[in-house]
Short mmCIF file of C-alpha atoms in Angstrom, two decimals:
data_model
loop_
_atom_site.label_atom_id
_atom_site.label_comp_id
_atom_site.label_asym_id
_atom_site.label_seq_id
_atom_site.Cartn_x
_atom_site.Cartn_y
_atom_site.Cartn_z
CA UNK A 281 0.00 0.00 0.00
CA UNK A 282 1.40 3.53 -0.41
CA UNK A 283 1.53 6.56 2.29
CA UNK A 284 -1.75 7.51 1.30
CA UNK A 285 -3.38 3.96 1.61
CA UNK A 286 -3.95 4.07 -2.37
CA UNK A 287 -2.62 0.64 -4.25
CA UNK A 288 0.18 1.32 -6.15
CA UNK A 289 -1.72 -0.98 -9.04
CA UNK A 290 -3.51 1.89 -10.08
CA UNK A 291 -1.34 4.51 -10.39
CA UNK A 292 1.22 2.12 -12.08
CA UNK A 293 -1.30 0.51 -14.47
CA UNK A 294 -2.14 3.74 -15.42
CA UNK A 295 1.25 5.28 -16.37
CA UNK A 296 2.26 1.82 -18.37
CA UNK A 297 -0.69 2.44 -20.40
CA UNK A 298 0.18 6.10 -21.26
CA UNK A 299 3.61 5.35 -21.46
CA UNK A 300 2.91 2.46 -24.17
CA UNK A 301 0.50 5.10 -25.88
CA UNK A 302 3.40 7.61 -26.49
CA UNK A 303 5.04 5.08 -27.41
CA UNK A 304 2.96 4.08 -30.04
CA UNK A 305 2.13 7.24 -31.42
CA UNK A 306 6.20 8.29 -31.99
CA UNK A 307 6.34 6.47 -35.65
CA UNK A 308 3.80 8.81 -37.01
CA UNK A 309 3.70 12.31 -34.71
CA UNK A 310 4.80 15.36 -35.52
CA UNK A 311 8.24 15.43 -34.21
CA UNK A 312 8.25 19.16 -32.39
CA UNK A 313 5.93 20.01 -29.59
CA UNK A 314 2.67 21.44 -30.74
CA UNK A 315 2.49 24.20 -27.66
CA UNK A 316 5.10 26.13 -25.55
CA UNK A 317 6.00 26.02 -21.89
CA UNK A 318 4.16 29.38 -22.56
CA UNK A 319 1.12 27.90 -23.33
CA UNK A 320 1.53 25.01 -21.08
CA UNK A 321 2.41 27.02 -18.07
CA UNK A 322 -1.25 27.46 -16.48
CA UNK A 323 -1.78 23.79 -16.60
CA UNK A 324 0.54 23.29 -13.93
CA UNK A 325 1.16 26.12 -11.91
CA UNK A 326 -2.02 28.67 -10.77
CA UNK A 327 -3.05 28.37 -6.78
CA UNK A 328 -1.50 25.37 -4.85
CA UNK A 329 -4.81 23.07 -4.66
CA UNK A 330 -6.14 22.63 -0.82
CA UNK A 331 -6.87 19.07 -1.83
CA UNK A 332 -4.95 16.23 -3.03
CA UNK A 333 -6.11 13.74 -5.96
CA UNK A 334 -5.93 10.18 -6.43
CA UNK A 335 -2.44 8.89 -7.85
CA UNK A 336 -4.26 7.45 -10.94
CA UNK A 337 -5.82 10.68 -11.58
CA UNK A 338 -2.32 12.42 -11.50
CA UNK A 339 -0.96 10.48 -13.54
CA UNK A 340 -4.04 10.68 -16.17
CA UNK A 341 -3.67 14.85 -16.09
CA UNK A 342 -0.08 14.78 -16.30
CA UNK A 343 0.11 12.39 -19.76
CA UNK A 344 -2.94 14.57 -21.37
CA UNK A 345 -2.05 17.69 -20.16
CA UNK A 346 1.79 17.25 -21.19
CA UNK A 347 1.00 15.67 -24.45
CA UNK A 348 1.28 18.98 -26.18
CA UNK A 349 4.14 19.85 -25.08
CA UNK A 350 6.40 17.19 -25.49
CA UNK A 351 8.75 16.70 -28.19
CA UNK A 352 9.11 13.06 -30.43
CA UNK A 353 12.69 12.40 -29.24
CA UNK A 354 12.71 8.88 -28.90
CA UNK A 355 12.13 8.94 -32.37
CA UNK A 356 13.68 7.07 -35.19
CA UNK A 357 12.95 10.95 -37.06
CA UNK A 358 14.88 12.92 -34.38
CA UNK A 359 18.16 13.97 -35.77
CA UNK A 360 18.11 16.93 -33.79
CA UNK A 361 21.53 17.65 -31.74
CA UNK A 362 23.17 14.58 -30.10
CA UNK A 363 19.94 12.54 -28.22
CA UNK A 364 19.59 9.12 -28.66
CA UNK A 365 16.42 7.00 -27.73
CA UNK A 366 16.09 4.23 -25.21
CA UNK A 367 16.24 0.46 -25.79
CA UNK A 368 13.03 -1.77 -24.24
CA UNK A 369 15.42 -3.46 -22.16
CA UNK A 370 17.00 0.07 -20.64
CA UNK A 371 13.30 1.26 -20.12
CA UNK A 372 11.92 -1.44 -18.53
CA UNK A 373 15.36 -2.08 -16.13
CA UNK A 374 14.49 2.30 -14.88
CA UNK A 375 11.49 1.81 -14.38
CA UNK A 376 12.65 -0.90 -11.57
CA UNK A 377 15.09 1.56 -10.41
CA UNK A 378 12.26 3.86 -9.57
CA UNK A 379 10.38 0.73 -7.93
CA UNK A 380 13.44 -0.33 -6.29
CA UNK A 381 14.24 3.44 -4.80
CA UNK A 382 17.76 2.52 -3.93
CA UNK A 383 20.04 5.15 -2.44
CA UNK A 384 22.76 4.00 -4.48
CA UNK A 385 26.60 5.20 -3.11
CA UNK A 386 27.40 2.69 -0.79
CA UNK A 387 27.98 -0.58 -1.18
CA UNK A 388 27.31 -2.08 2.23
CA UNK A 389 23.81 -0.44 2.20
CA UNK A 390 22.91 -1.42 -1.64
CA UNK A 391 24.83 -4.15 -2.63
CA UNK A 392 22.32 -5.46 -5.64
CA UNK A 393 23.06 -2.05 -7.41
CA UNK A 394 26.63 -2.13 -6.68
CA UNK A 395 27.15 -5.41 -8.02
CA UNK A 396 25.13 -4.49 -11.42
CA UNK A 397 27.35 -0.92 -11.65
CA UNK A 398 30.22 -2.63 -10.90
CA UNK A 399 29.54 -5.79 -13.81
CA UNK A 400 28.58 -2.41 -16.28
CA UNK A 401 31.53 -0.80 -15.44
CA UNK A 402 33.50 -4.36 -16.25
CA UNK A 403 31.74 -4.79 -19.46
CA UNK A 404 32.15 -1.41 -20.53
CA UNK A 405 35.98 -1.36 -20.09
CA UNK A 406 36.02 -4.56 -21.62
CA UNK A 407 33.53 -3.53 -24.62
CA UNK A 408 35.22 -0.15 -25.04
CA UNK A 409 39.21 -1.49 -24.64
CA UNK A 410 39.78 0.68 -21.89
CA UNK A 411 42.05 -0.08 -19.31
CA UNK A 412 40.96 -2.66 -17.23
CA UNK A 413 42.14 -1.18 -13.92
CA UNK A 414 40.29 1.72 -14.32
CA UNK A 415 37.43 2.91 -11.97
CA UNK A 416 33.94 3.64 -13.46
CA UNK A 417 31.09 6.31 -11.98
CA UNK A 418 27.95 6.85 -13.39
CA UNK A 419 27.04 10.48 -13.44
CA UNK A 420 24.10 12.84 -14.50
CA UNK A 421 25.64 13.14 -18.01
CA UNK A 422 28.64 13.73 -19.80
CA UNK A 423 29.01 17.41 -18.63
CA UNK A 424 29.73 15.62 -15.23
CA UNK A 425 31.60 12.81 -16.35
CA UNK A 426 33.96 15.10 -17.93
CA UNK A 427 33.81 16.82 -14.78
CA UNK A 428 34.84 14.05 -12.61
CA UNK A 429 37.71 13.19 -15.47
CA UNK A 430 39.05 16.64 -15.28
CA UNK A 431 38.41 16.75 -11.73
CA UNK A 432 40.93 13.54 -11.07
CA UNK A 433 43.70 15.39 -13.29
CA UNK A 434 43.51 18.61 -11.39
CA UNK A 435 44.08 16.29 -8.60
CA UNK A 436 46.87 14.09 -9.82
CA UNK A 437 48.75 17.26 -11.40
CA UNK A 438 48.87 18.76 -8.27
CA UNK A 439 49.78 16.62 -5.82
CA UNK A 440 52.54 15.66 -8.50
CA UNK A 441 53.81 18.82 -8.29
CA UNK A 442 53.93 18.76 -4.34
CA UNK A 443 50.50 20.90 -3.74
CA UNK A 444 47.67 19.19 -0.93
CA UNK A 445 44.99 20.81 -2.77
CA UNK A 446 42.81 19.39 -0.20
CA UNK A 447 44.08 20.56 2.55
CA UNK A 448 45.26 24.23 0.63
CA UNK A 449 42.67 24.58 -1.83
CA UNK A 450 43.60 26.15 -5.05
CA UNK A 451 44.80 29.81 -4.18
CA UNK A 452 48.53 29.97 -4.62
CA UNK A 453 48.41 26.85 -6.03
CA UNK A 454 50.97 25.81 -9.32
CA UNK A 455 49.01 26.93 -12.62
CA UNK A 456 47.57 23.73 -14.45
CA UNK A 457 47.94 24.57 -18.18
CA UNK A 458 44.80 23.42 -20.10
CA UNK A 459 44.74 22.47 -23.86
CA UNK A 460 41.45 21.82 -25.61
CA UNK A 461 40.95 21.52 -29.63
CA UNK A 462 39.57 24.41 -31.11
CA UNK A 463 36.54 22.48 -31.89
CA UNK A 464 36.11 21.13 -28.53
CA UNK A 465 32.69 20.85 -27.10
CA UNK A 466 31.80 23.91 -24.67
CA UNK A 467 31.62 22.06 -22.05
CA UNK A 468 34.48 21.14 -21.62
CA UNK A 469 35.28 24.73 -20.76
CA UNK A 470 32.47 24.40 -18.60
CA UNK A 471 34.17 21.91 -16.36
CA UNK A 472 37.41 23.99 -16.46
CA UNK A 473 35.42 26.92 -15.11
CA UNK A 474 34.08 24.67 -12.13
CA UNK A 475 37.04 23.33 -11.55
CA UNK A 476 38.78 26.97 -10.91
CA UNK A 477 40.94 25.89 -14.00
CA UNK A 478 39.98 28.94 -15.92
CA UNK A 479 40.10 29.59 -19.84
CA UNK A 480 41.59 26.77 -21.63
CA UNK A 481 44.24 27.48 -24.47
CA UNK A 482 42.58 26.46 -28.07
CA UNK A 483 45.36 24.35 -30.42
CA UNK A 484 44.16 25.08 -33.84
CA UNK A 485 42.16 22.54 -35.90
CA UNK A 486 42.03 20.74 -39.58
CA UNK A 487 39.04 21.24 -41.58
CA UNK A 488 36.88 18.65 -40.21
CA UNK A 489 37.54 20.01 -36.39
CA UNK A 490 40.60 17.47 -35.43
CA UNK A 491 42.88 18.65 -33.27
CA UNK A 492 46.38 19.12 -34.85
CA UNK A 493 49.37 17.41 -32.89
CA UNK A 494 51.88 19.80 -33.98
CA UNK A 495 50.04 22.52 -33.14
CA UNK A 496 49.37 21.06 -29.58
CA UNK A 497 53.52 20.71 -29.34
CA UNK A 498 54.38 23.85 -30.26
CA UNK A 499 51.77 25.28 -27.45
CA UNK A 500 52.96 22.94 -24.78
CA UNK A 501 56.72 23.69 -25.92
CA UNK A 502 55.87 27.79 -24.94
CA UNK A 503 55.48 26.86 -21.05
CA UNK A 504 56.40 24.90 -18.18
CA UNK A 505 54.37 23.52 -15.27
CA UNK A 506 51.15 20.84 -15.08
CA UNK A 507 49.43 20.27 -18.01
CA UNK A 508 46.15 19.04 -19.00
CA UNK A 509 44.96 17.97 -22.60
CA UNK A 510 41.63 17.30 -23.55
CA UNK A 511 41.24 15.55 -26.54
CA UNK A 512 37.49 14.48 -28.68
CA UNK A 513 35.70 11.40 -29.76
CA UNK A 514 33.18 12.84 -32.01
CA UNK A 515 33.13 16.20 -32.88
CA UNK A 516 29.72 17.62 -32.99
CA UNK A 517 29.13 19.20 -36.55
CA UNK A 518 31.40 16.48 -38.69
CA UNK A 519 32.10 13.72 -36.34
CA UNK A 520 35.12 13.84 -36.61
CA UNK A 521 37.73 12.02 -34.20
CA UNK A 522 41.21 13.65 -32.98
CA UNK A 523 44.25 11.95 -33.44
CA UNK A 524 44.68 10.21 -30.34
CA UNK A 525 48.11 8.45 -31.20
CA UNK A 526 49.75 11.42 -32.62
CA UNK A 527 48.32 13.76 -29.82
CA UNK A 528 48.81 11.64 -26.70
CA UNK A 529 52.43 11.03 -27.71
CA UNK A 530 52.51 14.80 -27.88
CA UNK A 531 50.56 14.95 -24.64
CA UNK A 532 53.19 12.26 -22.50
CA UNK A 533 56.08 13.70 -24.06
CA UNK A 534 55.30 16.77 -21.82
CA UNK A 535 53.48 15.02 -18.91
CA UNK A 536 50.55 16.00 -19.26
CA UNK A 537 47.27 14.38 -18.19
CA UNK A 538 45.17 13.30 -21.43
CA UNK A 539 41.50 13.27 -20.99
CA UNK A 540 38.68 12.26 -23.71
CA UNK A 541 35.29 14.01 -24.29
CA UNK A 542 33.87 10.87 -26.00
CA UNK A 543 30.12 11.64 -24.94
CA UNK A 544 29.20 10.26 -28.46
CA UNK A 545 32.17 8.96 -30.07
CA UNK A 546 33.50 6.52 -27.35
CA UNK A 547 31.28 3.83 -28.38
CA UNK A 548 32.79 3.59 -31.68
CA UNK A 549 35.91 1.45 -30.08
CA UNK A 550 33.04 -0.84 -29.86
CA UNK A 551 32.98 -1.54 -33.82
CA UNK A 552 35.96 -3.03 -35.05
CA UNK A 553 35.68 -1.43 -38.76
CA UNK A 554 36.02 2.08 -36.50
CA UNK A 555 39.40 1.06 -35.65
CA UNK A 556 41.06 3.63 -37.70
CA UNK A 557 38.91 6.35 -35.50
CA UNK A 558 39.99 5.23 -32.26
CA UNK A 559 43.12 3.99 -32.37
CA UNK A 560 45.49 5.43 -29.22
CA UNK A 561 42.42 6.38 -27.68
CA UNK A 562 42.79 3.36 -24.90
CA UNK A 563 46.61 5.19 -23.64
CA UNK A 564 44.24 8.38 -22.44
CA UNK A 565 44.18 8.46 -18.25
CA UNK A 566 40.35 9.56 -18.19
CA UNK A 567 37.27 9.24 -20.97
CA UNK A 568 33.30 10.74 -20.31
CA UNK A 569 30.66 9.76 -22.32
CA UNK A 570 27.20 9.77 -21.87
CA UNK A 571 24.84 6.43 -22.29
CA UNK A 572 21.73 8.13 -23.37
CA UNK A 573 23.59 9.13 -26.75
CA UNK A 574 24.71 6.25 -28.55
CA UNK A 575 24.05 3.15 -26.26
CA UNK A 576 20.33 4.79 -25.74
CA UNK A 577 19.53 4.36 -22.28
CA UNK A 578 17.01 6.01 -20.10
CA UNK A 579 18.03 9.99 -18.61
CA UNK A 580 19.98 10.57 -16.95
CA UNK A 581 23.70 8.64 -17.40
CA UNK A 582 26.90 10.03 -17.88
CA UNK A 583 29.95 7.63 -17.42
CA UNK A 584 32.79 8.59 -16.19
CA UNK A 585 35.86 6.22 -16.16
CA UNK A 586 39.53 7.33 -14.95
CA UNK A 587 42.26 4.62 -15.01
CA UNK A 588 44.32 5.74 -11.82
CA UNK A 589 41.68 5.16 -9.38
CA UNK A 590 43.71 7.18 -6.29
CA UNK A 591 43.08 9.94 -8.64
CA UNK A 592 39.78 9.69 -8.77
CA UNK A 593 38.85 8.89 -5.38
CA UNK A 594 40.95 11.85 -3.69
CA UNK A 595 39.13 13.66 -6.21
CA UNK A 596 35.48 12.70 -5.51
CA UNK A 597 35.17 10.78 -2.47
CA UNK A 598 34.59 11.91 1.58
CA UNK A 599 35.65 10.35 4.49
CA UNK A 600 32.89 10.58 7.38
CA UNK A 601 31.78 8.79 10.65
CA UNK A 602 28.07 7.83 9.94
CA UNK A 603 29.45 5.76 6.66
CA UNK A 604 29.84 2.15 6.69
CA UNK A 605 32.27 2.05 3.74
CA UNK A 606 34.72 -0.90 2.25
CA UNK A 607 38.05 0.61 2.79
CA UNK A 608 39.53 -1.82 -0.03
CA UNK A 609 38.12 -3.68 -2.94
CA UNK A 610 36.05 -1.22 -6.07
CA UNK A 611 34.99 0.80 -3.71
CA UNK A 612 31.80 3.08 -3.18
CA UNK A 613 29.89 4.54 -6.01
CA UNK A 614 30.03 7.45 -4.04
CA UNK A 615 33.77 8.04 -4.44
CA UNK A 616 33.38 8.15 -8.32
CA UNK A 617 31.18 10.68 -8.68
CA UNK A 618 30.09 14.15 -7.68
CA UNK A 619 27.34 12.98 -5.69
CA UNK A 620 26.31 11.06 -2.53
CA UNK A 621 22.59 10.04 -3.11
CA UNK A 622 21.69 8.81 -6.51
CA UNK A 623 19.95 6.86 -8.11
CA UNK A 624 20.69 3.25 -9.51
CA UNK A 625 22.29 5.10 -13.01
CA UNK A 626 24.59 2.17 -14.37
CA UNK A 627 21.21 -0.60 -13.69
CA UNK A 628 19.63 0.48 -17.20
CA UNK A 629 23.26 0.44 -19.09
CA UNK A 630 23.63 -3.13 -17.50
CA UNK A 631 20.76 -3.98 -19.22
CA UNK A 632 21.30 -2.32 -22.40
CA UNK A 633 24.40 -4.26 -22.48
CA UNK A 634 23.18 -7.67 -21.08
CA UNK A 635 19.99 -7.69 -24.16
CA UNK A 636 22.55 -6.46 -26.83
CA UNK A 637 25.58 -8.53 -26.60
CA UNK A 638 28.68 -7.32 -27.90
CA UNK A 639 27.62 -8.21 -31.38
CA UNK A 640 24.47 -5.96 -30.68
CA UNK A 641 26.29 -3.06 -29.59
CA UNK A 642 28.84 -3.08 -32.67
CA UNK A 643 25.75 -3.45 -34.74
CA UNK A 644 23.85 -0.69 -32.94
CA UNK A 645 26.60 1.71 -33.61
CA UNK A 646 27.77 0.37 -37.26
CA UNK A 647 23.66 1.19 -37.62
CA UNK A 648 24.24 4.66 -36.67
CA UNK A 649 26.87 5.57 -38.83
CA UNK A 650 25.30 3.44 -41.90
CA UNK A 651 21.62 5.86 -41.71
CA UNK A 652 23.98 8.88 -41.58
CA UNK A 653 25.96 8.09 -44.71
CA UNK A 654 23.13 7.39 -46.36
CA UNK A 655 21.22 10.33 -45.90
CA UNK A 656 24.96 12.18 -46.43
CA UNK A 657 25.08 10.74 -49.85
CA UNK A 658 21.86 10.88 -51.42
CA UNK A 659 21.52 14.64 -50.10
CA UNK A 660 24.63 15.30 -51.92
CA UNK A 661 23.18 14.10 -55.13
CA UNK A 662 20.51 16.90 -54.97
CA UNK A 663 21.00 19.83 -56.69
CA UNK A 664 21.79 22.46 -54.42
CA UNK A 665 22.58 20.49 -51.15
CA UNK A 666 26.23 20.76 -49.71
CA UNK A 667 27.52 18.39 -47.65
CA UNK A 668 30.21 19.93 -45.63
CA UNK A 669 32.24 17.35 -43.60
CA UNK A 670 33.37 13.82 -44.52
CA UNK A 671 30.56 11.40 -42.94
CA UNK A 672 32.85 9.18 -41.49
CA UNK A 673 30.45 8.73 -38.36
CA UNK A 674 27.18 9.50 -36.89
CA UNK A 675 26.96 13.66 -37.82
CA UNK A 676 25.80 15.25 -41.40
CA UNK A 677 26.40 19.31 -41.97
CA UNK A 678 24.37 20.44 -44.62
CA UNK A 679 24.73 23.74 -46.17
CA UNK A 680 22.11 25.33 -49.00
CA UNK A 681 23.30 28.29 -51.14
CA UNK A 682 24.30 31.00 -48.61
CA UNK A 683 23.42 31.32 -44.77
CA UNK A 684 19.87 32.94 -45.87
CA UNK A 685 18.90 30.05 -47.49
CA UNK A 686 20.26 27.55 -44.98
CA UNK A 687 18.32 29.45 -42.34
CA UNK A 688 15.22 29.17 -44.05
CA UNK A 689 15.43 24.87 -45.33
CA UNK A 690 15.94 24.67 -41.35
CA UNK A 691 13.10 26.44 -40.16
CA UNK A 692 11.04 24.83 -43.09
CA UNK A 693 12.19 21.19 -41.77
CA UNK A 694 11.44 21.79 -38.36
CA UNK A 695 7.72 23.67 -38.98
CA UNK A 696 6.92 20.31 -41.28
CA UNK A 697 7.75 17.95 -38.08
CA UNK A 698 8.21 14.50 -40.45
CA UNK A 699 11.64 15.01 -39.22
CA UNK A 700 13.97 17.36 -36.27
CA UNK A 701 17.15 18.54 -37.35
CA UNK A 702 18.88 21.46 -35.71
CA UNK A 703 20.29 24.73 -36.81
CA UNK A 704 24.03 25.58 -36.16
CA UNK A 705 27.02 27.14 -37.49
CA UNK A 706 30.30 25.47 -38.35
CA UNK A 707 33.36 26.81 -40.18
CA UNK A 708 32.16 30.24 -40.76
CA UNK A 709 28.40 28.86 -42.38
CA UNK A 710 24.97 28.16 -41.12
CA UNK A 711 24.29 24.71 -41.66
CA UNK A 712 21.29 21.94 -40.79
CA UNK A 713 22.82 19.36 -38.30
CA UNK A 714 21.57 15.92 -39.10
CA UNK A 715 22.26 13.76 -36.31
CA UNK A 716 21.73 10.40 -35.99
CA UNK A 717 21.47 9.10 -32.57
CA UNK A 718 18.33 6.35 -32.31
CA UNK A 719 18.35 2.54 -32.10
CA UNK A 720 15.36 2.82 -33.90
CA UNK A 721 15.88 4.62 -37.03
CA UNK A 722 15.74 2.70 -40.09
CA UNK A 723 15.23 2.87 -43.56
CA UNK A 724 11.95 4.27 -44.10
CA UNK A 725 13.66 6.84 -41.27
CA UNK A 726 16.51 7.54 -43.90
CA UNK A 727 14.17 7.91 -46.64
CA UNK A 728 11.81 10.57 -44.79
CA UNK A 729 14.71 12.21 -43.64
CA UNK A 730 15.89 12.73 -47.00
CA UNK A 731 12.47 13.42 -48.71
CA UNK A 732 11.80 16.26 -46.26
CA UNK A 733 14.89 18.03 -46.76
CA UNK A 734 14.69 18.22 -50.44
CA UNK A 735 10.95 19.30 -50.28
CA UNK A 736 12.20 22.09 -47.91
CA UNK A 737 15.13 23.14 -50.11
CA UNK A 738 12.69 22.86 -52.71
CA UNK A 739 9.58 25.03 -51.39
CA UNK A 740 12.25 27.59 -49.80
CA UNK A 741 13.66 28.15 -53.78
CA UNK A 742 10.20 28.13 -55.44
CA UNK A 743 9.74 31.02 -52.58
CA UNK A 744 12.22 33.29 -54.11
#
């Protein structure tokens, strides 16, 4: 019985059934939202009611009152910035996570969810060819898994350089020198900035937004001191992988600390025909990705894994009477990751992993990268569509004429809602982002996908 003495039957029977009806309706709905948070704001705020309703009932006004308002994104037509879907068995294994209402950091108090985060973490290593020593945390996304990875460095650096940063904080501290490709995701600067690291130093980039090794040489060769180098798996706009041999034999040559934004492109190590992508990318010291991309588990699961785990643990963990904590061993979930209470994260990527396989995963990702280079190529065989980066992965940058143009195909897409594609801007043009991100897209996906942006290049040129 709940709090309230109402079965939890009801309320749960009712949300499966709503849940299965989105569900169902995400093949053939208009992919945007259909109202605002404008428009959806007096449904759920106006006076605090005096009375309470029935759990069923809540559940019933929040799935027809949200309906509106919610966007397809678990669709096999969202291409729209880097969001993946979520796979049945990922779904089902949160929605026991919510049953199960596990405070998950310690071990001794949670052991079930320990043991499936630990056997994740284990698999992903193993999956990913990652270190096997390494520790594994799962975090809120991969914002805070590149946190925690830059986080362990800042630690590491500066107790290598003689500085207890936890016992003299950072004031006075040695400077850590931070280098980050000029097409790095911004938030990896974001993590700098919490961090106290401040601005990063940007080592120029090729045409399809690698990093350049020499480039990252000759800026380490200017100074002296710590240094930390984040390097990319996946660049946003063209895919596109650094070179992680080149730039981490750059990186050790100077001793610096080599960390990986991989919050797509880490799962490609998991495809062997990707080799050429990834190679090096296993002699980093600390990788973040983020589950809900290209594995396509539930929100929200960053991973964060860092190969020296004293590193991490200085970083992350606290030491305090009222916890009953294994002082050897993997140790607590809690030491991995910015948090203390949390829920059971790594539970749906164990299970997105346990009903894949590592056959399944390989094909999940080949998948990916197969639907973008098909819509890649047969957009570039219509007239006036520019494909702008070499689709060597899972992102398409489409260009149309001049920026006006562009604009317009974009917002023409998006108000049509067969597909989602976002806007952005990438070596000096607007372009339309394709992304492709879901388990589920497929063919007929592909072929809408490509149908609705020629009828919007087409309809924005007949406008002229």
């Amino acid at each position: 019985m709940s709090a309230g003495g109402e079965p939890y039957s009801e309320a749960l029977s009712a949300a499966a059934r709503r849940a299965a009806q989105w569900l169902a309706s995400l093949p053939d709905r208009h992919v945007g939202p259909a109202q605002s948070a404008h428009d959806l704001a007096a449904d759920f705020a106006g006076p605090f009611p005096s009375q309470g309703m029935s759990a069923a009932a809540v559940v019933e006004y929040l799935a027809d009152k949200a309906e509106p308002g919610l966007m397809a994104m678990p669709s096999g037509r969202f291409f729209g910035w880097v969001i993946g879907g979520t796979l049945p068995a990922a779904l089902a294994a949160d929605w026991l996570v919510s049953a199960w209402d596990q405070n998950s950091g310690l071990r001794y108090a949670t052991p079930a969810i320990a043991a499936i985060e630990e056997g994740a973490g284990h698999w992903l290593l193993d999956l990913l060819g990652l270190p096997a020593e390494s520790d594994v945390g799962f975090t809120t996304g991969a914002t805070m898994a590149n946190f925690t990875g830059l986080a362990a460095a800042r630690w590491r650096l500066l107790a290598d350089a003689g500085w207890d940063l936890d016992g003299d904080g950072l004031a006075g501290a040695p400077r850590i020198r931070c280098f980050v490709g000029q097409e790095r995701h911004e938030t990896i600067d974001l993590g700098l900035r919490y961090l106290g690291l401040g601005r990063p130093t940007a080592v120029p980039a090729d045409a399809q937004g690698r990093l350049v090794a020499a480039e990252l040489d000759r800026l380490l060769s200017e100074g002296s001191g710590p240094a930390l180098v984040c390097l990319q798996a996946g660049n946003l706009h063209s895919g596109a992988f650094d070179p992680f041999d080149a730039a981490i034999e750059v990186a050790r040559r100077h001793g610096a600390w080599v960390h990986v934004d991989g919050a797509f492109g880490l799962w490609a190590a998991a495809v062997p025909e990707f080799a050429d992508l990834t190679r090096g990318m296993a002699l980093a010291d600390s990788w973040g990705t983020d589950a809900h991309k290209t594995l396509n588990v539930p929100y929200d699961c960053g991973i964060a894994v860092v190969k020296e785990s004293t590193a991490l643990r200085n970083a992350m963990g606290l030491h305090t009477s009222y916890l009953v904590h294994d002082a050897e061993g993997p140790g607590d979930p809690f030491q991995k990751v910015p948090e203390l209470s949390r829920r059971g994260r790594g539970v749906p990527v164990w299970a997105a992993l346990r009903s894949l396989g590592r056959d399944g995963v390989a094909a999940q990702v080949r998948g990916l990268a197969d639907a973008a280079s098909k819509i890649g190529s047969r957009l570039a065989e219509v007239d006036g569509v520019e494909v702008l980066n070499a689709v060597d992965y899972t992102q398409v940058s489409l260009a149309f004429r001049d920026d006006a143009t562009t604009r317009a195909v974009t917002a023409r897409v998006i108000e049509d809602g067969k597909v989602w594609m976002s806007g952005s801007h990438w070596q000096g043009r607007d372009v339309l982002r394709v992304s492709v991100s879901n388990w589920s897209t497929d063919a007929d996906d592909v072929g809408t996908a490509v149908e609705a942006v020629s009828s919007a290049l087409a309809a924005v040129l007949a406008a002229d």
